[in-house]
CSV table of C-alpha atoms and ligand atoms in Angstrom, one decimal:
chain,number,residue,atom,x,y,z
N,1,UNK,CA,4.1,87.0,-69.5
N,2,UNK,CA,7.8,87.5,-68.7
N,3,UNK,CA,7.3,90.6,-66.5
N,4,UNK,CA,6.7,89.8,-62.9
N,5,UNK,CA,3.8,91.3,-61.6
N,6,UNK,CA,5.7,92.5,-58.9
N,7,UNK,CA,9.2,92.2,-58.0
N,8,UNK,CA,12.0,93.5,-55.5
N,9,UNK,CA,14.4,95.0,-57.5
N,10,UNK,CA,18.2,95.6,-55.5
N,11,UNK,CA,19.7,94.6,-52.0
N,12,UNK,CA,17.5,95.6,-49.0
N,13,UNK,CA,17.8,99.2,-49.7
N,14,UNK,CA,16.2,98.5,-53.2
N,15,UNK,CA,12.7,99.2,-54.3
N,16,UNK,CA,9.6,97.3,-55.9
N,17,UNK,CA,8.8,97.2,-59.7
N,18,UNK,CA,5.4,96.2,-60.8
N,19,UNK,CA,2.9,95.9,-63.8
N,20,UNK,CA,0.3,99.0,-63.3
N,21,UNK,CA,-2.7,96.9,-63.7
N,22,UNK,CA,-4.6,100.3,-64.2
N,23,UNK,CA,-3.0,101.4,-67.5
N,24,UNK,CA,-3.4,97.9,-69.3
N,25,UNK,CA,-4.5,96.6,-71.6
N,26,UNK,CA,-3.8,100.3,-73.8
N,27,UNK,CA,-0.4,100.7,-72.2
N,28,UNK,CA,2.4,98.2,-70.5
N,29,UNK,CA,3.9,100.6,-67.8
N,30,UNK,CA,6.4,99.4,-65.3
N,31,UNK,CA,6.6,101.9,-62.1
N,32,UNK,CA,9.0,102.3,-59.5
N,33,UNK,CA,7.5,102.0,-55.9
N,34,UNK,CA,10.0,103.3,-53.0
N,35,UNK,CA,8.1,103.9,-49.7
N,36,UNK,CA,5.2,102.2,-48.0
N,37,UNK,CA,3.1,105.0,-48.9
N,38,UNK,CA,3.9,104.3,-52.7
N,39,UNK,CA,2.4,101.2,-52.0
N,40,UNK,CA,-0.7,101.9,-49.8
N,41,UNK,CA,-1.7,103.7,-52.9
N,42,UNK,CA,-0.9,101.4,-55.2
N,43,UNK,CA,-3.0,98.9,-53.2
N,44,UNK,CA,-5.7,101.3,-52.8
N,45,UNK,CA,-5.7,102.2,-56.3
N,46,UNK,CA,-5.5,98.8,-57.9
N,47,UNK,CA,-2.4,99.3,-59.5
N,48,UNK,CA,-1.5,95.7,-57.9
N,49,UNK,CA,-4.5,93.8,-57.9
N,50,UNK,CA,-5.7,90.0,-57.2
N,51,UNK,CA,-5.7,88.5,-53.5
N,52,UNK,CA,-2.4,87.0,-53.7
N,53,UNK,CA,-0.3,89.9,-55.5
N,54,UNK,CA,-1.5,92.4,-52.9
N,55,UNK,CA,-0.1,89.9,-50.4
N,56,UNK,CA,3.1,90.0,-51.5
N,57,UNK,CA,2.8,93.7,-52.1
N,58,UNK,CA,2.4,94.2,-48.9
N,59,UNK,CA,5.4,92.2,-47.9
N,60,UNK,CA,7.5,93.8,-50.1
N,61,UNK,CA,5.4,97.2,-48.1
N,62,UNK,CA,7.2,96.0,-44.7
N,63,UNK,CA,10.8,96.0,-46.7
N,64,UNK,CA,10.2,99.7,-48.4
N,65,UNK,CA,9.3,100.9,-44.5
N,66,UNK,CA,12.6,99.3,-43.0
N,67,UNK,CA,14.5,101.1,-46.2
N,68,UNK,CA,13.8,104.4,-44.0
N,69,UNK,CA,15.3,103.0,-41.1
N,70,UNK,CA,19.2,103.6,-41.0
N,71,UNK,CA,20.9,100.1,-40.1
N,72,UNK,CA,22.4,101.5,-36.8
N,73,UNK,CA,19.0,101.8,-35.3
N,74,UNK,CA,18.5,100.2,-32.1
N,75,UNK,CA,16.9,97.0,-33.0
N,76,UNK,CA,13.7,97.9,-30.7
N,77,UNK,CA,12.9,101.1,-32.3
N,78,UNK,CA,13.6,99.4,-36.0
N,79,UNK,CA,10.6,96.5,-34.5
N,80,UNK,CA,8.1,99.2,-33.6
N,81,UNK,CA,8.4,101.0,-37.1
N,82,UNK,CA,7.7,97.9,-38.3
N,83,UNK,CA,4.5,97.5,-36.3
N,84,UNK,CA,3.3,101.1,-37.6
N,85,UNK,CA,4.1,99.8,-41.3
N,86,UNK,CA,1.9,97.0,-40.5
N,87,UNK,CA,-0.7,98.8,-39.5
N,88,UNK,CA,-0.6,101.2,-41.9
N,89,UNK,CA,-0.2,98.8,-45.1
N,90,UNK,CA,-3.2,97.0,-42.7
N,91,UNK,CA,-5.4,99.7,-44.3
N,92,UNK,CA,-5.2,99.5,-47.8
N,93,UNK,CA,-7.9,96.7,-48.5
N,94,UNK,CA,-10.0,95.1,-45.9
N,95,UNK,CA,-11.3,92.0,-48.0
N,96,UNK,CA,-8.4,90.0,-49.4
N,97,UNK,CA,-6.9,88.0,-46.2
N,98,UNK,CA,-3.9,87.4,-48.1
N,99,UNK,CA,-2.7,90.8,-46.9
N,100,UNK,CA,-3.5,90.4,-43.8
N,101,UNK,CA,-1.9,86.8,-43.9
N,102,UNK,CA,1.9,88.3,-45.2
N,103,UNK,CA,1.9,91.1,-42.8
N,104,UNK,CA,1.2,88.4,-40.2
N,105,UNK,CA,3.7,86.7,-41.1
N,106,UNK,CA,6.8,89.3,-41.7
N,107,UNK,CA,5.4,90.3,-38.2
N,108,UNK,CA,6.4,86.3,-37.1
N,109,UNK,CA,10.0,86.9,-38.6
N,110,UNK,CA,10.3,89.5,-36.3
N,111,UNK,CA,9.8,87.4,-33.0
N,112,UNK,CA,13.2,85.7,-33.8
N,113,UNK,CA,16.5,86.9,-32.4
N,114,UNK,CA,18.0,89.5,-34.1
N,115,UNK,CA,22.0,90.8,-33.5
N,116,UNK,CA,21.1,94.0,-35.1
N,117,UNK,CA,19.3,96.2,-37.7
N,118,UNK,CA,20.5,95.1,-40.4
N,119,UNK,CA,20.5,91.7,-40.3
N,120,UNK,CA,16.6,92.0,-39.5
N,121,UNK,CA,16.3,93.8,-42.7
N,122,UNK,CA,18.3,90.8,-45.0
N,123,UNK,CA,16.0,88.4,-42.9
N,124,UNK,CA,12.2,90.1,-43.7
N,125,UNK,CA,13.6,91.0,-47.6
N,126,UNK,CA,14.5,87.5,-48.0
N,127,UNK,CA,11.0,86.9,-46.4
N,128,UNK,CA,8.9,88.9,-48.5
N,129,UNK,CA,11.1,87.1,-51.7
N,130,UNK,CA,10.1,83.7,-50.1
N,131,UNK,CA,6.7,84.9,-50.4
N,132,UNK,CA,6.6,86.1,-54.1
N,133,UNK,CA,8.2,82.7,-55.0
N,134,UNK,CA,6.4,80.4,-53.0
N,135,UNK,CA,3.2,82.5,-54.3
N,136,UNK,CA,4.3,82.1,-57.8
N,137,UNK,CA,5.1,77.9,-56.8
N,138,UNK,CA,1.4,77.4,-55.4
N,139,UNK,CA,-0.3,78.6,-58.7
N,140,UNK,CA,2.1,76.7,-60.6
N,141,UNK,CA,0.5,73.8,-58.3
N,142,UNK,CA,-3.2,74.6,-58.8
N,143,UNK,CA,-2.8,74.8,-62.1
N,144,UNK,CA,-1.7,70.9,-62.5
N,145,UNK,CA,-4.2,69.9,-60.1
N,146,UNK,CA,-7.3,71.7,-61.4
N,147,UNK,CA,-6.5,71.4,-65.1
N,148,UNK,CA,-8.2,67.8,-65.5
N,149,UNK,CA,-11.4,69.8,-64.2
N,150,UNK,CA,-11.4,71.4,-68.1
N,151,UNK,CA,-12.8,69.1,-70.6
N,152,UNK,CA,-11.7,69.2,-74.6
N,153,UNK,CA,-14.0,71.5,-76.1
N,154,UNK,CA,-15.4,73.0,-72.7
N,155,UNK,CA,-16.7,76.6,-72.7
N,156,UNK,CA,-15.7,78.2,-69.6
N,157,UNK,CA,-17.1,81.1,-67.9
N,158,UNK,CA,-14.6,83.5,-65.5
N,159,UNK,CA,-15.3,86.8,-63.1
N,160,UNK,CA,-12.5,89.3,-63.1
N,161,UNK,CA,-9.1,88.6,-62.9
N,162,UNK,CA,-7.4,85.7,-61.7
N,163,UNK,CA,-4.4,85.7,-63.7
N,164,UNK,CA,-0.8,85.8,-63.1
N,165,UNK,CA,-1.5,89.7,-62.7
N,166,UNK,CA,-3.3,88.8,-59.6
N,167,UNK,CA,-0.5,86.8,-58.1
N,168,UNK,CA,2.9,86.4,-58.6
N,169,UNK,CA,3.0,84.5,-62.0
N,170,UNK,CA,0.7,82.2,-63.7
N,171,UNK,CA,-2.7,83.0,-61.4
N,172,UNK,CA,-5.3,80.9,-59.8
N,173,UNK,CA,-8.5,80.3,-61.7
N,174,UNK,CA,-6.2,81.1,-64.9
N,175,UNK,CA,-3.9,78.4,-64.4
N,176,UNK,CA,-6.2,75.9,-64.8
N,177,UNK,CA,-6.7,77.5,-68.3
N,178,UNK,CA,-2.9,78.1,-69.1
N,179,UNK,CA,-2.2,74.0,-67.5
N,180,UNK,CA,-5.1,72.8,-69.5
N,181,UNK,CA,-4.0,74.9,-72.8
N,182,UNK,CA,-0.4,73.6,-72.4
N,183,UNK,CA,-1.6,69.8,-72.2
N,184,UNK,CA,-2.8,70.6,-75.2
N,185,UNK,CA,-6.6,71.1,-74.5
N,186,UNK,CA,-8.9,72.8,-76.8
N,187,UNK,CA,-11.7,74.7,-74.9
N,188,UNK,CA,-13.3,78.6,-75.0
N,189,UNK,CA,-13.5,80.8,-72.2
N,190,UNK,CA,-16.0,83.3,-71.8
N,191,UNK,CA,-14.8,86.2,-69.9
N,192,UNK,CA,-16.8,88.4,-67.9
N,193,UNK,CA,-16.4,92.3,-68.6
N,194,UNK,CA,-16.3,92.3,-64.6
N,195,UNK,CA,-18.0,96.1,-64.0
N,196,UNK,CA,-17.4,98.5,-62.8
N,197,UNK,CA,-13.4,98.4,-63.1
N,198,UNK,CA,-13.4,96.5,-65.9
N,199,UNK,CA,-10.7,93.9,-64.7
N,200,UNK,CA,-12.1,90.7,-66.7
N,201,UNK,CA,-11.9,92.9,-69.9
N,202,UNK,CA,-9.1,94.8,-69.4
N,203,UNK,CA,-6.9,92.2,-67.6
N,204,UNK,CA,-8.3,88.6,-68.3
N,205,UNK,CA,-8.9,89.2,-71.9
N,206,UNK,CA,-5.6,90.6,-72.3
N,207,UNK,CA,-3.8,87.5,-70.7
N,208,UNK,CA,-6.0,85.2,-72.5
N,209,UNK,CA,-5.0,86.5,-75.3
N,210,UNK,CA,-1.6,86.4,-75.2
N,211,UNK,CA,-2.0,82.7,-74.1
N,212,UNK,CA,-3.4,81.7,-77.3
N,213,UNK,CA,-6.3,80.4,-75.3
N,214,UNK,CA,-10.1,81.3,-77.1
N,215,UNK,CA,-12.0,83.6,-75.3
N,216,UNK,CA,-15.2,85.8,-76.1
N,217,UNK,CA,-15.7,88.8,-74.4
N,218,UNK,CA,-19.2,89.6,-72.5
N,219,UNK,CA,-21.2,92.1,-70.4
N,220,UNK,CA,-21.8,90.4,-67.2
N,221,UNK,CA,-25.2,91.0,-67.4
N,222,UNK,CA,-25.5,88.4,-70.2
N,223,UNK,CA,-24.1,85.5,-68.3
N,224,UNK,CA,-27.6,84.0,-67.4
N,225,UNK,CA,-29.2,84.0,-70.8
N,226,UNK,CA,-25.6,82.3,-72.2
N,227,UNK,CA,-26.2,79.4,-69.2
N,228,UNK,CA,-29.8,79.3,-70.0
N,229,UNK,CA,-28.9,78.5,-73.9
N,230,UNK,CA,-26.4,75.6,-72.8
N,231,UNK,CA,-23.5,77.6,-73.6
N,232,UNK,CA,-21.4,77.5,-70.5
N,233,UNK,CA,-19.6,73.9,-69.2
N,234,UNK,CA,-18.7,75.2,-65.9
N,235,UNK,CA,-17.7,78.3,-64.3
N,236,UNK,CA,-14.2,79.3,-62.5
N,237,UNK,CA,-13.2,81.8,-60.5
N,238,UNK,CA,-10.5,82.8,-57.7
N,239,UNK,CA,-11.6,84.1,-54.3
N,240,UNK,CA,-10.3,86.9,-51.7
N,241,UNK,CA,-11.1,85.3,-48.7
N,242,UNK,CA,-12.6,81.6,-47.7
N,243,UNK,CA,-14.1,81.2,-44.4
N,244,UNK,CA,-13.9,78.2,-42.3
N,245,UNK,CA,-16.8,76.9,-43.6
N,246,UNK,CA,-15.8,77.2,-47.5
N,247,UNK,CA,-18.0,80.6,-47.9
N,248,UNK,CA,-15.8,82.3,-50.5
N,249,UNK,CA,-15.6,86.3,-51.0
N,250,UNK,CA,-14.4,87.3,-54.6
N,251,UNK,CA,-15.2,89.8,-56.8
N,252,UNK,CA,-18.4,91.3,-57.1
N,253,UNK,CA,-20.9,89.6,-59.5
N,254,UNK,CA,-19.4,86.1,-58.2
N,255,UNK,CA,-22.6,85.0,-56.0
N,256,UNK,CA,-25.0,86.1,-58.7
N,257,UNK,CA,-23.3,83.7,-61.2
N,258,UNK,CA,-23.0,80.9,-58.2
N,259,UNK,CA,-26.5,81.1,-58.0
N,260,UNK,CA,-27.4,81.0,-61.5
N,261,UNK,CA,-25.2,78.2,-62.5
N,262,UNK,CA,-27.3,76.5,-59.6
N,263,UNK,CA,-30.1,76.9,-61.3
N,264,UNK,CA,-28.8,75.5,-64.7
N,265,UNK,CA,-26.9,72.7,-62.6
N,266,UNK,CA,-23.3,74.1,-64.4
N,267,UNK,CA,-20.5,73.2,-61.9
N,268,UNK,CA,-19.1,76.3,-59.8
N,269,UNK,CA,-15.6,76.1,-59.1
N,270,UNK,CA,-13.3,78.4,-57.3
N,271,UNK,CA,-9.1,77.8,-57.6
N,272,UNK,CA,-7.2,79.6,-54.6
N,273,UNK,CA,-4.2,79.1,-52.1
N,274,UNK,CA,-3.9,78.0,-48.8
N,275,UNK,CA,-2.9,82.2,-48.0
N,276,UNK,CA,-6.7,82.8,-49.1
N,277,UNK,CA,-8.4,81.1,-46.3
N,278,UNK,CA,-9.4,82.4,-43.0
N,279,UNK,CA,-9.9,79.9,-40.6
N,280,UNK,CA,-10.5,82.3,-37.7
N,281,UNK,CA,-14.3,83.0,-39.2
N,282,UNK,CA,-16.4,80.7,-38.8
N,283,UNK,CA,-18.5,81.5,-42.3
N,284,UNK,CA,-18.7,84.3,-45.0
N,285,UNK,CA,-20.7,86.3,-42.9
N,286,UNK,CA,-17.9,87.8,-41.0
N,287,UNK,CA,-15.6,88.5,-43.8
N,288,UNK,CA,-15.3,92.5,-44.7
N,289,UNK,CA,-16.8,93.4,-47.7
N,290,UNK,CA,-14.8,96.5,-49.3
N,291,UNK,CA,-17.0,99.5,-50.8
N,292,UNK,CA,-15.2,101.7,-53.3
N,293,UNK,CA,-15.9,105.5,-53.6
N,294,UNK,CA,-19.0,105.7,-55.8
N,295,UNK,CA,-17.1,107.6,-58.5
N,296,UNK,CA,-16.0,104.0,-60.3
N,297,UNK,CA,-19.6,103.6,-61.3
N,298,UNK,CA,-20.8,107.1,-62.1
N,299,UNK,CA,-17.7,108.3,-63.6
N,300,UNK,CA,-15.2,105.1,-64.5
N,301,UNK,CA,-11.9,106.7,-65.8
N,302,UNK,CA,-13.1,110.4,-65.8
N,303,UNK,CA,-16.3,109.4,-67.8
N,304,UNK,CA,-19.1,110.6,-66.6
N,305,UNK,CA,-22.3,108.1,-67.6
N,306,UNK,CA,-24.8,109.5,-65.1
N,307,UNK,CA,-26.8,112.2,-63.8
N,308,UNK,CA,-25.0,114.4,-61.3
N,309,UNK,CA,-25.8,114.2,-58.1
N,310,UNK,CA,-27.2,110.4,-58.2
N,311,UNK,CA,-26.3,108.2,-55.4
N,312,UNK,CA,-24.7,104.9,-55.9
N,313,UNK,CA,-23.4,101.8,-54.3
N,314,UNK,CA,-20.1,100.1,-54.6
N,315,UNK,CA,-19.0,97.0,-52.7
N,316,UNK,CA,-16.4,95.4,-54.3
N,317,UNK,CA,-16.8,91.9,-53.0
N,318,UNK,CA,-19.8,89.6,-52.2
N,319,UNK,CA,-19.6,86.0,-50.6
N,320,UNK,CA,-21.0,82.6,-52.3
N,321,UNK,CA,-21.9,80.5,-49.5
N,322,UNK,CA,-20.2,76.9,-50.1
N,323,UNK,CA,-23.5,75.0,-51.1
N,324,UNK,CA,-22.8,77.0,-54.1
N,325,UNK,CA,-19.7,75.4,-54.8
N,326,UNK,CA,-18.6,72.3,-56.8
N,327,UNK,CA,-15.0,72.2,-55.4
N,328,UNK,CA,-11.8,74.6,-54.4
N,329,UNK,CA,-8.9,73.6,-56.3
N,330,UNK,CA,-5.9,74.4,-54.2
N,331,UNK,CA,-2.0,74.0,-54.7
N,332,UNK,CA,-2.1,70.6,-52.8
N,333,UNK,CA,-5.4,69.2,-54.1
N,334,UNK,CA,-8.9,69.7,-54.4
N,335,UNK,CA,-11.5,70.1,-51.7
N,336,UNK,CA,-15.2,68.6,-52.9
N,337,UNK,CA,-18.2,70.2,-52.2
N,338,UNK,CA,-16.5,72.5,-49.7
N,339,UNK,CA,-17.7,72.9,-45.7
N,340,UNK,CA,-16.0,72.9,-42.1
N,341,UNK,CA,-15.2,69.1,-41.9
N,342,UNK,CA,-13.6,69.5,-45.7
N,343,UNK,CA,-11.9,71.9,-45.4
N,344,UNK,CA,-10.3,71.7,-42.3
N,345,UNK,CA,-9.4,67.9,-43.1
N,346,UNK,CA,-8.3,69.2,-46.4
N,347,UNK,CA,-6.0,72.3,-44.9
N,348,UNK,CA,-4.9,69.6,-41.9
N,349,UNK,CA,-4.1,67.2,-44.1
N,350,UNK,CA,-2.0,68.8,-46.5
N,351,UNK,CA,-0.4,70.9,-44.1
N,352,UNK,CA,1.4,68.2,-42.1
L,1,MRU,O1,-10.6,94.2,-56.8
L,1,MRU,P1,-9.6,93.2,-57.3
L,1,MRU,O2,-9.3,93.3,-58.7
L,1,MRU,O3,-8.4,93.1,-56.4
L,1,MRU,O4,-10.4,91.8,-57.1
L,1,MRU,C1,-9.7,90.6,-57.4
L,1,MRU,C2,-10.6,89.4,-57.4
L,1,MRU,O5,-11.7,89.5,-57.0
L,1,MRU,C3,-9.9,88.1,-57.8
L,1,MRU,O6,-10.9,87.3,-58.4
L,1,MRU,C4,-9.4,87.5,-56.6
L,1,MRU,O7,-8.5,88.3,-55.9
L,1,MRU,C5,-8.6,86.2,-56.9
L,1,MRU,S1,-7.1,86.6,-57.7
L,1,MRU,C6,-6.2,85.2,-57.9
C-alpha cells in the first residue's frame, strides 16, 4: 500500500490526509481533516481505525487544535488549549490505550521550556511525525520477529483488522503475514468477516489481497467448526489494550476464538507494540470496553435486517485473559505464555 494511512500533510499550519477506512474496499477515498473536531469524528466514526492509527490520529488531533491558535499567543494560554484538545480528542474511544498513550505523551513535550508559540507548535508537529514513523518502524519490527511463528503451508486464522490500515504502515498481526510472505512463505489465511462492521472483510481481505497472500473469506460464526475439522494451524490477532498481567482487549469475537482454539489446542497469538500496553491495570478487568450505538447491528450501512424496535447489544471489544495466549510478539521480541513477571521482565528489559 503506498498511501499512508494517515499523514500530516504541510508545515505546522497544514492538515491530516488519511485512508477513509469506512468507504473501502468499494471506494479508495483520501479526505482532508483540518480541526480536532474533524478528527474526533473521524475517530468516532472509524474512518481511522486499528489501536495504533488512532494513536497517531490523535497526535496529529493535538497539532490541528494548535493550528487555531495564532503564533503570538502567550505561551500559557497556547498550553491550556492544548489541555482542552486533550481532553476532548480523550473522548473519542475509551478502549484502545494507544490514544490515551500519544496524548500522554504530546502532553510530556509540553512540560519542556518553550520561548514562544510557535516554536511549541514545530516541537509537538515534529512529535506527532516522530510518532507516525516510529509507529510505522515498530510494525516493521514485529513483523521480522513474529514471522518464523508462520510455518510453510500453515493456515492461519485473523479477527478484524490488523493491517497497515490500523497503524501507520505495514500492521501488527498482518506483518507477520506480509514478513513471512516476503521470505518467501507459502501459507493461507482465513479471515474473519469480523461483524458487525465488517473490518476483517472489508479491510483485511482487501490488504491480503493486494499482498498476494491466500486468504478465504468466513462468517465468524464458522470459526469453530473449521478448528474442529483440523483446518486452522494457529490463530493471530492484534490487541487494543494489554493489561499488566498479559489480559489483551481486541476486537470483539477475539475471546470466543481464544477459547475455542483452547479447546482444539491451536496456538493463540496476539502481535502488538509496546504503545498497546497498560501497565497501570493490573489485569483485563479494568480495561473499558467500548459499546457502539446499536444501530451497527440492526441497521449496518442504512440496512435494516431486523424488526423495529428490537433491542440490541454492542460492545466493541472483549478481553482474553492471558492463559489464553501462546505468546505477544512485540517490535523487540516475543513474550511466552504472557503474565506479570513476563511481561514486565519483557517491557523492562527491552526498554533499557
Ligand atoms: O474498532 P476497530 O476497528 O478500531 O478495532 C480494531 C481492532 O480490534 C484491532 O484488532 C486492534 O486495534 C489491533 S490493530 C493493529
Amino acid at each position: 500500500m503506498n498511501q499512508k494511512t494517515l499523514e500530516w500533510i504541510g508545515d505546522e499550519n497544514g492538515h491530516v490526509e488519511m485512508i477513509d477506512q469506512t468507504r473501502l474496499p468499494g471506494e479508495y477515498l483520501i479526505i482532508k481533516i483540518e480541526t480536532p473536531t474533524d478528527m474526533w469524528h473521524a475517530i468516532k466514526q472509524l474512518k481511522v481505525r486499528g489501536a495504533p492509527a488512532i494513536g497517531v490520529a490523535a497526535a496529529y488531533g493535538i497539532c490541528l487544535g494548535l493550528k487555531q491558535v495564532e503564533d503570538n499567543t502567550p505561551l500559557n494560554d497556547a498550553l491550556k488549549s492544548i489541555a482542552e484538545t486533550k481532553d476532548y480528542l480523550a473522548t473519542s474511544r475509551p478502549t484502545a490505550v494507544n490514544l490515551f498513550w500519544a496524548l500522554n505523551r504530546m502532553h510530556r513535550i509540553c512540560q519542556d521550556n518553550f520561548p514562544d508559540t510557535k516554536s511549541l507548535k514545530n516541537r509537538l508537529l515534529a512529535e506527532a511525525n516522530l510518532i507516525r514513523q516510529q509507529d510505522a518502524d515498530m510494525c516493521r519490527s514485529i513483523g521480522k520477529h513474529g514471522a518464523d511463528i508462520i510455518q510453510k503451508n500453515d493456515n492461519i486464522l485473523t479477527h478484524c483488522n490488523a493491517g497497515g490500515l490500523a497503524t501507520a504502515e505495514y500492521g501488527t498481526a498482518l506483518a507477520l503475514m506480509f514478513s513471512a510472505h516476503e521470505q518467501g512463505k507459502s501459507f493461507h489465511v482465513y479471515v474473519d468477516e469480523t461483524r458487525p462492521l465488517l473490518q476483517g472483510a472489508r479491510l483485511t481481505a482487501w490488504e491480503l489481497q493486494q499482498a498476494g497472500i491466500k486468504a478465504t473469506l468466513i462468517c465468524d460464526n464458522m470459526a469453530g467448526h473449521l478448528m474442529s475439522l483440523g483446518k486452522v494451524d494457529r490463530i493471530i490477532t492484534g490487541a487494543d489494550r494489554i493489561a499488566a498481567n498479559g489480559d489483551a482487549a481486541n476486537k470483539i469475537g477475539t475471546y470466543s476464538l481464544a477459547v475455542l482454539a483452547k479447546a482444539h489446542n491451536i496456538p493463540f497469538y496476539i502481535a502488538a507494540p509496546s504503545s498497546t500496553f497498560d501497565l497501570s491495570i493490573p489485569s483485563g478487568k479494568e480495561i473499558p470496553i467500548e459499546i457502539r450505538d446499536p444501530k451497527e447491528i440492526t441497521s449496518p450501512w442504512d440496512n435494516t435486517i431486523a424488526p423495529e424496535g428490537i433491542s440490541a447489544y454492542n460492545p466493541a471489544f472483549d478481553v482474553t485473559p492471558h492463559e489464553y495466549i501462546r505468546a505477544i510478539i512485540t517490535e523487540t521480541g516475543i513474550i511466552q505464555s504472557p503474565n506479570q513477571a513476563s511481561v514486565k521482565n519483557h517491557l523492562a528489559t527491552s526498554a533499557t
